[in-house]
PDB file of C-alpha atoms in Angstrom:
ATOM      1  CA  MET A  21      53.942  21.880 -64.992  1.00  0.00           C
ATOM      2  CA  ASP A  22      55.129  20.690 -61.511  1.00  0.00           C
ATOM      3  CA  ARG A  23      58.305  22.590 -60.790  1.00  0.00           C
ATOM      4  CA  ILE A  24      58.907  21.227 -57.321  1.00  0.00           C
ATOM      5  CA  ASN A  25      62.357  19.805 -56.588  1.00  0.00           C
ATOM      6  CA  ARG A  26      61.162  16.972 -54.377  1.00  0.00           C
ATOM      7  CA  ALA A  27      64.547  15.500 -53.525  1.00  0.00           C
ATOM      8  CA  GLY A  28      66.067  18.883 -52.845  1.00  0.00           C
ATOM      9  CA  LEU A  29      63.087  19.947 -50.741  1.00  0.00           C
ATOM     10  CA  ALA A  30      63.203  16.698 -48.713  1.00  0.00           C
ATOM     11  CA  GLY A  31      66.931  16.998 -48.004  1.00  0.00           C
ATOM     12  CA  PHE A  32      66.636  20.664 -47.085  1.00  0.00           C
ATOM     13  CA  LEU A  33      63.800  20.060 -44.655  1.00  0.00           C
ATOM     14  CA  ARG A  34      65.640  17.212 -42.923  1.00  0.00           C
ATOM     15  CA  SER A  35      68.857  19.217 -42.634  1.00  0.00           C
ATOM     16  CA  ARG A  36      67.077  22.303 -41.161  1.00  0.00           C
ATOM     17  CA  ARG A  37      65.049  20.153 -38.764  1.00  0.00           C
ATOM     18  CA  GLU A  38      68.196  18.588 -37.340  1.00  0.00           C
ATOM     19  CA  LEU A  39      69.665  22.044 -36.643  1.00  0.00           C
ATOM     20  CA  VAL A  40      66.779  23.334 -34.501  1.00  0.00           C
ATOM     21  CA  ARG A  41      67.189  22.519 -30.804  1.00  0.00           C
ATOM     22  CA  PRO A  42      63.999  21.789 -28.896  1.00  0.00           C
ATOM     23  CA  SER A  43      64.781  24.664 -26.490  1.00  0.00           C
ATOM     24  CA  ASP A  44      64.816  27.056 -29.505  1.00  0.00           C
ATOM     25  CA  VAL A  45      61.048  26.488 -29.916  1.00  0.00           C
ATOM     26  CA  GLY A  46      60.070  26.128 -26.288  1.00  0.00           C
ATOM     27  CA  LEU A  47      60.163  22.316 -26.124  1.00  0.00           C
ATOM     28  CA  GLU A  48      61.751  20.048 -23.584  1.00  0.00           C
ATOM     29  CA  GLY A  49      64.900  18.405 -24.914  1.00  0.00           C
ATOM     30  CA  GLY A  50      64.655  15.180 -22.911  1.00  0.00           C
ATOM     31  CA  THR A  51      67.350  12.496 -22.809  1.00  0.00           C
ATOM     32  CA  ARG A  52      65.960   9.836 -25.150  1.00  0.00           C
ATOM     33  CA  ARG A  53      66.234  11.539 -28.540  1.00  0.00           C
ATOM     34  CA  ARG A  54      67.807   9.335 -31.147  1.00  0.00           C
ATOM     35  CA  THR A  55      68.504  12.154 -33.642  1.00  0.00           C
ATOM     36  CA  PRO A  56      69.667  15.750 -33.183  1.00  0.00           C
ATOM     37  CA  GLY A  57      67.194  18.552 -33.548  1.00  0.00           C
ATOM     38  CA  LEU A  58      63.415  18.247 -33.722  1.00  0.00           C
ATOM     39  CA  ARG A  59      61.283  15.210 -34.446  1.00  0.00           C
ATOM     40  CA  ARG A  60      59.001  15.211 -37.474  1.00  0.00           C
ATOM     41  CA  GLU A  61      55.900  15.259 -35.324  1.00  0.00           C
ATOM     42  CA  GLU A  62      57.221  18.351 -33.509  1.00  0.00           C
ATOM     43  CA  VAL A  63      57.792  20.248 -36.741  1.00  0.00           C
ATOM     44  CA  ALA A  64      54.335  19.220 -37.971  1.00  0.00           C
ATOM     45  CA  ARG A  65      52.727  20.419 -34.722  1.00  0.00           C
ATOM     46  CA  LEU A  66      54.587  23.743 -34.823  1.00  0.00           C
ATOM     47  CA  ALA A  67      53.595  24.262 -38.456  1.00  0.00           C
ATOM     48  CA  GLY A  68      49.968  23.281 -37.923  1.00  0.00           C
ATOM     49  CA  MET A  69      49.906  20.369 -40.345  1.00  0.00           C
ATOM     50  CA  SER A  70      49.503  16.602 -40.062  1.00  0.00           C
ATOM     51  CA  VAL A  71      52.520  14.427 -39.272  1.00  0.00           C
ATOM     52  CA  ASP A  72      51.841  12.312 -42.355  1.00  0.00           C
ATOM     53  CA  TYR A  73      51.831  15.356 -44.612  1.00  0.00           C
ATOM     54  CA  TYR A  74      55.147  16.574 -43.281  1.00  0.00           C
ATOM     55  CA  ALA A  75      56.736  13.055 -43.304  1.00  0.00           C
ATOM     56  CA  ARG A  76      55.856  12.626 -46.963  1.00  0.00           C
ATOM     57  CA  LEU A  77      57.568  15.901 -47.815  1.00  0.00           C
ATOM     58  CA  GLU A  78      60.787  14.648 -46.137  1.00  0.00           C
ATOM     59  CA  GLN A  79      60.444  11.416 -48.054  1.00  0.00           C
ATOM     60  CA  ALA A  80      60.260  13.258 -51.439  1.00  0.00           C
ATOM     61  CA  ARG A  81      56.818  11.934 -52.194  1.00  0.00           C
ATOM     62  CA  GLY A  82      54.475  14.553 -50.774  1.00  0.00           C
ATOM     63  CA  PRO A  83      52.196  16.968 -52.619  1.00  0.00           C
ATOM     64  CA  ARG A  84      53.370  20.379 -53.694  1.00  0.00           C
ATOM     65  CA  PRO A  85      52.947  22.560 -50.554  1.00  0.00           C
ATOM     66  CA  SER A  86      51.025  25.797 -50.758  1.00  0.00           C
ATOM     67  CA  ARG A  87      52.591  29.139 -49.961  1.00  0.00           C
ATOM     68  CA  GLN A  88      50.770  29.096 -46.634  1.00  0.00           C
ATOM     69  CA  MET A  89      52.289  25.688 -45.765  1.00  0.00           C
ATOM     70  CA  LEU A  90      55.743  26.918 -46.825  1.00  0.00           C
ATOM     71  CA  GLY A  91      55.452  29.930 -44.590  1.00  0.00           C
ATOM     72  CA  ALA A  92      54.361  27.773 -41.675  1.00  0.00           C
ATOM     73  CA  MET A  93      57.328  25.408 -42.125  1.00  0.00           C
ATOM     74  CA  ALA A  94      59.736  28.370 -42.448  1.00  0.00           C
ATOM     75  CA  ARG A  95      58.525  29.723 -39.082  1.00  0.00           C
ATOM     76  CA  ALA A  96      58.558  26.263 -37.423  1.00  0.00           C
ATOM     77  CA  LEU A  97      62.129  25.614 -38.557  1.00  0.00           C
ATOM     78  CA  ARG A  98      63.325  29.144 -37.675  1.00  0.00           C
ATOM     79  CA  LEU A  99      64.612  29.732 -41.205  1.00  0.00           C
ATOM     80  CA  THR A 100      66.645  32.787 -42.033  1.00  0.00           C
ATOM     81  CA  ASP A 101      65.476  35.054 -44.916  1.00  0.00           C
ATOM     82  CA  ASP A 102      67.963  33.322 -47.265  1.00  0.00           C
ATOM     83  CA  GLU A 103      66.847  29.878 -46.176  1.00  0.00           C
ATOM     84  CA  ARG A 104      63.209  30.901 -46.500  1.00  0.00           C
ATOM     85  CA  SER A 105      63.744  32.029 -50.114  1.00  0.00           C
ATOM     86  CA  HIS A 106      65.549  28.767 -50.866  1.00  0.00           C
ATOM     87  CA  LEU A 107      62.602  26.735 -49.470  1.00  0.00           C
ATOM     88  CA  TYR A 108      60.192  28.554 -51.718  1.00  0.00           C
ATOM     89  CA  TYR A 109      62.358  28.049 -54.823  1.00  0.00           C
ATOM     90  CA  LEU A 110      62.699  24.313 -54.054  1.00  0.00           C
ATOM     91  CA  ALA A 111      58.893  24.102 -53.896  1.00  0.00           C
ATOM     92  CA  GLY A 112      58.556  25.850 -57.239  1.00  0.00           C
ATOM     93  CA  GLU A 113      57.196  29.051 -55.755  1.00  0.00           C
ATOM     94  CA  PRO A 114      58.916  32.436 -56.144  1.00  0.00           C
ATOM     95  CA  PRO A 115      59.511  33.766 -52.636  1.00  0.00           C
ATOM     96  CA  GLY A 116      57.438  36.731 -51.582  1.00  0.00           C
ATOM     97  CA  PRO A 117      58.799  39.779 -49.819  1.00  0.00           C
ATOM     98  CA  PRO A 118      60.252  39.293 -46.295  1.00  0.00           C
ATOM     99  CA  PRO A 119      57.539  39.601 -43.687  1.00  0.00           C
ATOM    100  CA  GLY A 120      59.039  42.726 -42.101  1.00  0.00           C
ATOM    101  CA  PRO A 121      62.202  44.473 -41.003  1.00  0.00           C
ATOM    102  CA  ALA A 122      64.454  42.429 -38.748  1.00  0.00           C
ATOM    103  CA  GLN A 123      64.401  43.432 -35.039  1.00  0.00           C
ATOM    104  CA  ASP A 124      67.354  41.405 -33.783  1.00  0.00           C
ATOM    105  CA  VAL A 125      70.758  43.070 -33.996  1.00  0.00           C
ATOM    106  CA  ARG A 126      73.688  40.723 -34.757  1.00  0.00           C
ATOM    107  CA  PRO A 127      76.100  40.152 -31.833  1.00  0.00           C
ATOM    108  CA  GLY A 128      79.008  41.384 -33.882  1.00  0.00           C
ATOM    109  CA  VAL A 129      77.255  44.716 -34.530  1.00  0.00           C
ATOM    110  CA  LEU A 130      76.490  45.056 -30.787  1.00  0.00           C
ATOM    111  CA  HIS A 131      80.162  44.441 -30.000  1.00  0.00           C
ATOM    112  CA  LEU A 132      81.054  47.131 -32.508  1.00  0.00           C
ATOM    113  CA  LEU A 133      78.837  49.664 -30.748  1.00  0.00           C
ATOM    114  CA  ASP A 134      80.504  48.800 -27.402  1.00  0.00           C
ATOM    115  CA  ARG A 135      83.981  49.345 -28.899  1.00  0.00           C
ATOM    116  CA  LEU A 136      83.100  52.782 -30.284  1.00  0.00           C
ATOM    117  CA  ASP A 137      83.243  54.482 -26.881  1.00  0.00           C
ATOM    118  CA  ASP A 138      84.317  57.838 -28.366  1.00  0.00           C
ATOM    119  CA  THR A 139      81.821  57.831 -31.302  1.00  0.00           C
ATOM    120  CA  PRO A 140      78.060  58.164 -30.953  1.00  0.00           C
ATOM    121  CA  ALA A 141      76.560  55.198 -32.782  1.00  0.00           C
ATOM    122  CA  PHE A 142      73.200  53.422 -33.014  1.00  0.00           C
ATOM    123  CA  VAL A 143      71.420  50.797 -35.079  1.00  0.00           C
ATOM    124  CA  SER A 144      68.002  51.374 -36.660  1.00  0.00           C
ATOM    125  CA  ASP A 145      65.765  49.260 -38.836  1.00  0.00           C
ATOM    126  CA  ALA A 146      64.169  50.109 -42.182  1.00  0.00           C
ATOM    127  CA  LYS A 147      61.393  52.140 -40.507  1.00  0.00           C
ATOM    128  CA  TYR A 148      63.769  54.152 -38.314  1.00  0.00           C
ATOM    129  CA  ASP A 149      63.125  52.284 -35.075  1.00  0.00           C
ATOM    130  CA  VAL A 150      66.298  52.568 -32.892  1.00  0.00           C
ATOM    131  CA  LEU A 151      67.165  48.988 -31.946  1.00  0.00           C
ATOM    132  CA  ALA A 152      70.567  49.462 -30.178  1.00  0.00           C
ATOM    133  CA  TRP A 153      72.842  52.313 -29.202  1.00  0.00           C
ATOM    134  CA  ASN A 154      75.997  53.073 -27.248  1.00  0.00           C
ATOM    135  CA  PRO A 155      76.253  55.464 -24.262  1.00  0.00           C
ATOM    136  CA  LEU A 156      77.621  58.372 -26.305  1.00  0.00           C
ATOM    137  CA  ALA A 157      74.675  58.161 -28.729  1.00  0.00           C
ATOM    138  CA  ALA A 158      72.372  58.373 -25.708  1.00  0.00           C
ATOM    139  CA  ALA A 159      74.253  61.435 -24.474  1.00  0.00           C
ATOM    140  CA  LEU A 160      74.181  63.170 -27.864  1.00  0.00           C
ATOM    141  CA  LEU A 161      70.587  62.298 -28.963  1.00  0.00           C
ATOM    142  CA  THR A 162      68.426  60.994 -26.102  1.00  0.00           C
ATOM    143  CA  ASP A 163      68.413  58.292 -23.502  1.00  0.00           C
ATOM    144  CA  PHE A 164      66.497  55.718 -25.543  1.00  0.00           C
ATOM    145  CA  SER A 165      66.398  53.334 -22.579  1.00  0.00           C
ATOM    146  CA  VAL A 166      63.791  55.538 -20.769  1.00  0.00           C
ATOM    147  CA  LEU A 167      61.518  55.591 -23.797  1.00  0.00           C
ATOM    148  CA  PRO A 168      58.881  52.879 -24.491  1.00  0.00           C
ATOM    149  CA  PRO A 169      59.987  50.749 -27.481  1.00  0.00           C
ATOM    150  CA  GLY A 170      57.138  52.216 -29.578  1.00  0.00           C
ATOM    151  CA  GLU A 171      58.512  55.752 -29.064  1.00  0.00           C
ATOM    152  CA  ARG A 172      62.057  54.954 -30.161  1.00  0.00           C
ATOM    153  CA  ASN A 173      61.301  55.898 -33.742  1.00  0.00           C
ATOM    154  CA  LEU A 174      63.275  58.854 -35.174  1.00  0.00           C
ATOM    155  CA  ILE A 175      60.641  59.827 -37.784  1.00  0.00           C
ATOM    156  CA  TRP A 176      57.812  59.743 -35.233  1.00  0.00           C
ATOM    157  CA  ARG A 177      59.783  61.878 -32.769  1.00  0.00           C
ATOM    158  CA  TYR A 178      60.779  64.380 -35.418  1.00  0.00           C
ATOM    159  CA  PHE A 179      57.251  65.004 -36.710  1.00  0.00           C
ATOM    160  CA  THR A 180      55.483  64.954 -33.361  1.00  0.00           C
ATOM    161  CA  ASP A 181      57.962  66.486 -30.875  1.00  0.00           C
ATOM    162  CA  THR A 182      59.114  70.090 -31.361  1.00  0.00           C
ATOM    163  CA  ARG A 183      62.164  69.393 -29.178  1.00  0.00           C
ATOM    164  CA  ALA A 184      63.365  66.861 -31.722  1.00  0.00           C
ATOM    165  CA  ARG A 185      62.930  69.308 -34.598  1.00  0.00           C
ATOM    166  CA  ASP A 186      64.755  72.006 -32.698  1.00  0.00           C
ATOM    167  CA  ARG A 187      67.864  69.817 -32.533  1.00  0.00           C
ATOM    168  CA  HIS A 188      68.415  70.468 -36.293  1.00  0.00           C
ATOM    169  CA  ASP A 189      69.281  73.672 -38.087  1.00  0.00           C
ATOM    170  CA  PRO A 190      66.616  74.765 -40.627  1.00  0.00           C
ATOM    171  CA  ASP A 191      68.351  73.225 -43.640  1.00  0.00           C
ATOM    172  CA  GLY A 192      69.062  69.949 -41.778  1.00  0.00           C
ATOM    173  CA  ALA A 193      65.518  69.760 -40.522  1.00  0.00           C
ATOM    174  CA  TRP A 194      64.012  70.048 -43.997  1.00  0.00           C
ATOM    175  CA  ARG A 195      66.512  67.563 -45.419  1.00  0.00           C
ATOM    176  CA  PHE A 196      65.783  65.027 -42.688  1.00  0.00           C
ATOM    177  CA  ALA A 197      62.026  65.412 -43.066  1.00  0.00           C
ATOM    178  CA  ARG A 198      62.091  65.008 -46.900  1.00  0.00           C
ATOM    179  CA  GLU A 199      64.636  62.163 -47.025  1.00  0.00           C
ATOM    180  CA  SER A 200      63.256  60.158 -44.085  1.00  0.00           C
ATOM    181  CA  VAL A 201      59.692  60.180 -45.486  1.00  0.00           C
ATOM    182  CA  ALA A 202      60.967  59.128 -48.908  1.00  0.00           C
ATOM    183  CA  ASP A 203      63.019  56.339 -47.340  1.00  0.00           C
ATOM    184  CA  LEU A 204      60.000  55.185 -45.254  1.00  0.00           C
ATOM    185  CA  ARG A 205      57.934  54.930 -48.472  1.00  0.00           C
ATOM    186  CA  ALA A 206      60.624  52.765 -50.032  1.00  0.00           C
ATOM    187  CA  ALA A 207      60.542  50.530 -46.933  1.00  0.00           C
ATOM    188  CA  ALA A 208      56.753  50.319 -47.112  1.00  0.00           C
ATOM    189  CA  ALA A 209      57.086  48.943 -50.639  1.00  0.00           C
ATOM    190  CA  ARG A 210      59.725  46.373 -49.578  1.00  0.00           C
ATOM    191  CA  TYR A 211      57.548  45.171 -46.674  1.00  0.00           C
ATOM    192  CA  PRO A 212      53.950  45.543 -47.910  1.00  0.00           C
ATOM    193  CA  ASP A 213      52.587  43.149 -45.258  1.00  0.00           C
ATOM    194  CA  ASP A 214      54.446  44.547 -42.231  1.00  0.00           C
ATOM    195  CA  PRO A 215      51.899  45.829 -39.638  1.00  0.00           C
ATOM    196  CA  GLY A 216      54.535  47.933 -37.859  1.00  0.00           C
ATOM    197  CA  ILE A 217      55.201  50.083 -40.931  1.00  0.00           C
ATOM    198  CA  ARG A 218      51.486  50.437 -41.696  1.00  0.00           C
ATOM    199  CA  ARG A 219      50.841  51.413 -38.043  1.00  0.00           C
ATOM    200  CA  LEU A 220      53.630  53.998 -38.080  1.00  0.00           C
ATOM    201  CA  VAL A 221      52.443  55.563 -41.321  1.00  0.00           C
ATOM    202  CA  ASP A 222      48.822  55.721 -40.084  1.00  0.00           C
ATOM    203  CA  ARG A 223      49.925  57.392 -36.817  1.00  0.00           C
ATOM    204  CA  LEU A 224      52.011  59.923 -38.677  1.00  0.00           C
ATOM    205  CA  LEU A 225      49.246  60.732 -41.207  1.00  0.00           C
ATOM    206  CA  ALA A 226      46.889  61.373 -38.290  1.00  0.00           C
ATOM    207  CA  GLY A 227      49.426  63.316 -36.235  1.00  0.00           C
ATOM    208  CA  SER A 228      51.316  65.487 -38.652  1.00  0.00           C
ATOM    209  CA  ALA A 229      50.035  67.569 -41.568  1.00  0.00           C
ATOM    210  CA  GLU A 230      53.669  68.098 -42.734  1.00  0.00           C
ATOM    211  CA  PHE A 231      54.250  64.317 -42.893  1.00  0.00           C
ATOM    212  CA  ALA A 232      50.951  63.841 -44.755  1.00  0.00           C
ATOM    213  CA  GLU A 233      51.980  66.433 -47.347  1.00  0.00           C
ATOM    214  CA  LEU A 234      55.375  64.843 -47.901  1.00  0.00           C
ATOM    215  CA  TRP A 235      53.900  61.318 -47.967  1.00  0.00           C
ATOM    216  CA  ALA A 236      51.480  62.418 -50.679  1.00  0.00           C
ATOM    217  CA  GLY A 237      54.439  63.382 -52.857  1.00  0.00           C
ATOM    218  CA  HIS A 238      55.387  59.715 -53.367  1.00  0.00           C
ATOM    219  CA  ASP A 239      59.129  60.550 -53.367  1.00  0.00           C
ATOM    220  CA  VAL A 240      61.458  57.588 -52.879  1.00  0.00           C
ATOM    221  CA  THR A 241      65.108  57.545 -51.739  1.00  0.00           C
ATOM    222  CA  VAL A 242      67.461  55.613 -49.493  1.00  0.00           C
ATOM    223  CA  ARG A 243      69.576  56.892 -46.583  1.00  0.00           C
ATOM    224  CA  ARG A 244      72.925  58.468 -47.356  1.00  0.00           C
ATOM    225  CA  SER A 245      75.744  59.885 -45.294  1.00  0.00           C
ATOM    226  CA  ALA A 246      75.546  63.623 -44.662  1.00  0.00           C
ATOM    227  CA  ARG A 247      77.005  66.577 -42.804  1.00  0.00           C
ATOM    228  CA  LYS A 248      74.817  67.525 -39.851  1.00  0.00           C
ATOM    229  CA  ARG A 249      74.540  70.367 -37.306  1.00  0.00           C
ATOM    230  CA  ILE A 250      73.016  69.194 -34.032  1.00  0.00           C
ATOM    231  CA  ASN A 251      72.088  71.498 -31.163  1.00  0.00           C
ATOM    232  CA  HIS A 252      72.771  69.930 -27.790  1.00  0.00           C
ATOM    233  CA  PRO A 253      71.418  71.591 -24.603  1.00  0.00           C
ATOM    234  CA  ALA A 254      74.683  71.185 -22.689  1.00  0.00           C
ATOM    235  CA  VAL A 255      77.391  71.805 -25.333  1.00  0.00           C
ATOM    236  CA  GLY A 256      75.613  73.816 -28.005  1.00  0.00           C
ATOM    237  CA  TRP A 257      75.903  73.269 -31.797  1.00  0.00           C
ATOM    238  CA  LEU A 258      78.055  70.488 -33.101  1.00  0.00           C
ATOM    239  CA  GLU A 259      79.256  70.024 -36.707  1.00  0.00           C
ATOM    240  CA  LEU A 260      79.273  66.277 -37.344  1.00  0.00           C
ATOM    241  CA  ASP A 261      79.650  63.830 -40.176  1.00  0.00           C
ATOM    242  CA  CYS A 262      76.766  61.331 -40.116  1.00  0.00           C
ATOM    243  CA  GLU A 263      77.897  58.058 -41.691  1.00  0.00           C
ATOM    244  CA  THR A 264      75.273  55.459 -42.509  1.00  0.00           C
ATOM    245  CA  LEU A 265      76.419  51.850 -43.002  1.00  0.00           C
ATOM    246  CA  HIS A 266      73.883  49.347 -44.349  1.00  0.00           C
ATOM    247  CA  VAL A 267      73.727  45.820 -42.883  1.00  0.00           C
ATOM    248  CA  PRO A 268      71.985  43.955 -45.768  1.00  0.00           C
ATOM    249  CA  GLU A 269      71.260  40.752 -43.868  1.00  0.00           C
ATOM    250  CA  GLY A 270      68.722  42.410 -41.688  1.00  0.00           C
ATOM    251  CA  ASP A 271      68.128  45.584 -43.712  1.00  0.00           C
ATOM    252  CA  GLN A 272      69.420  47.628 -40.784  1.00  0.00           C
ATOM    253  CA  TRP A 273      71.591  50.717 -40.613  1.00  0.00           C
ATOM    254  CA  ILE A 274      74.565  51.546 -38.384  1.00  0.00           C
ATOM    255  CA  VAL A 275      74.613  55.335 -37.905  1.00  0.00           C
ATOM    256  CA  LEU A 276      77.780  56.972 -36.606  1.00  0.00           C
ATOM    257  CA  TYR A 277      78.495  60.598 -35.775  1.00  0.00           C
ATOM    258  CA  THR A 278      82.101  61.794 -36.038  1.00  0.00           C
ATOM    259  CA  ALA A 279      83.905  65.095 -35.748  1.00  0.00           C
ATOM    260  CA  ALA A 280      87.245  66.248 -37.148  1.00  0.00           C
ATOM    261  CA  PRO A 281      90.003  65.646 -34.481  1.00  0.00           C
ATOM    262  CA  GLY A 282      90.876  68.866 -32.660  1.00  0.00           C
ATOM    263  CA  SER A 283      87.713  70.698 -33.775  1.00  0.00           C
ATOM    264  CA  PRO A 284      85.345  72.299 -31.253  1.00  0.00           C
ATOM    265  CA  SER A 285      82.787  69.563 -32.055  1.00  0.00           C
ATOM    266  CA  TYR A 286      85.387  66.905 -31.332  1.00  0.00           C
ATOM    267  CA  GLU A 287      86.062  68.451 -27.941  1.00  0.00           C
ATOM    268  CA  ALA A 288      82.273  68.742 -27.301  1.00  0.00           C
ATOM    269  CA  LEU A 289      81.933  65.002 -27.875  1.00  0.00           C
ATOM    270  CA  ARG A 290      84.664  64.393 -25.275  1.00  0.00           C
ATOM    271  CA  VAL A 291      82.734  66.497 -22.808  1.00  0.00           C
ATOM    272  CA  LEU A 292      79.544  64.503 -23.574  1.00  0.00           C
ATOM    273  CA  LYS A 293      81.431  61.239 -22.937  1.00  0.00           C
ATOM    274  CA  VAL A 294      82.093  62.506 -19.394  1.00  0.00           C
ATOM    275  CA  ILE A 295      78.732  63.951 -18.518  1.00  0.00           C
ATOM    276  CA  GLY A 296      76.671  61.257 -20.301  1.00  0.00           C
ATOM    277  CA  THR A 297      72.869  61.567 -19.938  1.00  0.00           C
ATOM    278  CA  GLN A 298      72.836  62.883 -16.362  1.00  0.00           C
ATOM    279  CA  ASP A 299      70.272  65.629 -15.788  1.00  0.00           C
ATOM    280  CA  LEU A 300      69.837  66.198 -19.532  1.00  0.00           C
ATOM    281  CA  GLN A 301      66.340  66.444 -20.992  1.00  0.00           C
ATOM    282  CA  HIS A 302      66.649  66.242 -24.744  1.00  0.00           C
ATOM    283  CA  SER A 303      65.247  64.455 -27.725  1.00  0.00           C
ATOM    284  CA  PRO A 304      66.708  63.192 -31.038  1.00  0.00           C
TER     285      PRO A 304
END
């Protein structure tokens, strides 16, 4: 049974093509374009298919595209995850899992980090890569800007850097180790084809016997808010509430550290806001 919605697929492809600017895909816009967006031949070239094949899809008379073709068109048209799923459904194919955790942080979330000048806050993806942070998070945890992007992973740093482990009290260290590994296993199931997650797990299995033991347990969980004690080299131990807010569009997490107003930890955060990351050598 052919379950393709040809008219719906044709209309959707045309509408998405008209929304993509040539500059979005590295093409010259020119001055003689009769329609907005990309031309059919440009989409076909970006997707690696013939112009005739793509044109027939937009005319609601083409063959049923394969999953490989659907993926190529989704990339060429810069579709969001929701649009990608819709494309697959129109073609009569159940959408597969998203290709991997999103790396781009929404502008609104970045603006939020900037406004939280008295609260350490950062954004991480599903595999605990830190994608964005505010100055107070850098002062509390580590100056992520001096680390190579591949080293800005909280799980990797915890299991391979004793300085990172020493930032936690014993109970907090065990809880972070157990819960982060269980959360990473859940992410690996959501993104089975993501090379970044596979590479991280392989590196951790090779570099940490403790991680390997926890990974072998096959526990699964998701991040939750918690009370944390963090040892800072300049201001000592801080008692902080760690709030984790999920951003479902990109499967990202906003992590915020707060302290009760008037408490010693609250005052310590005010000190950190002043001294920042100057002359501090510390790890998350």
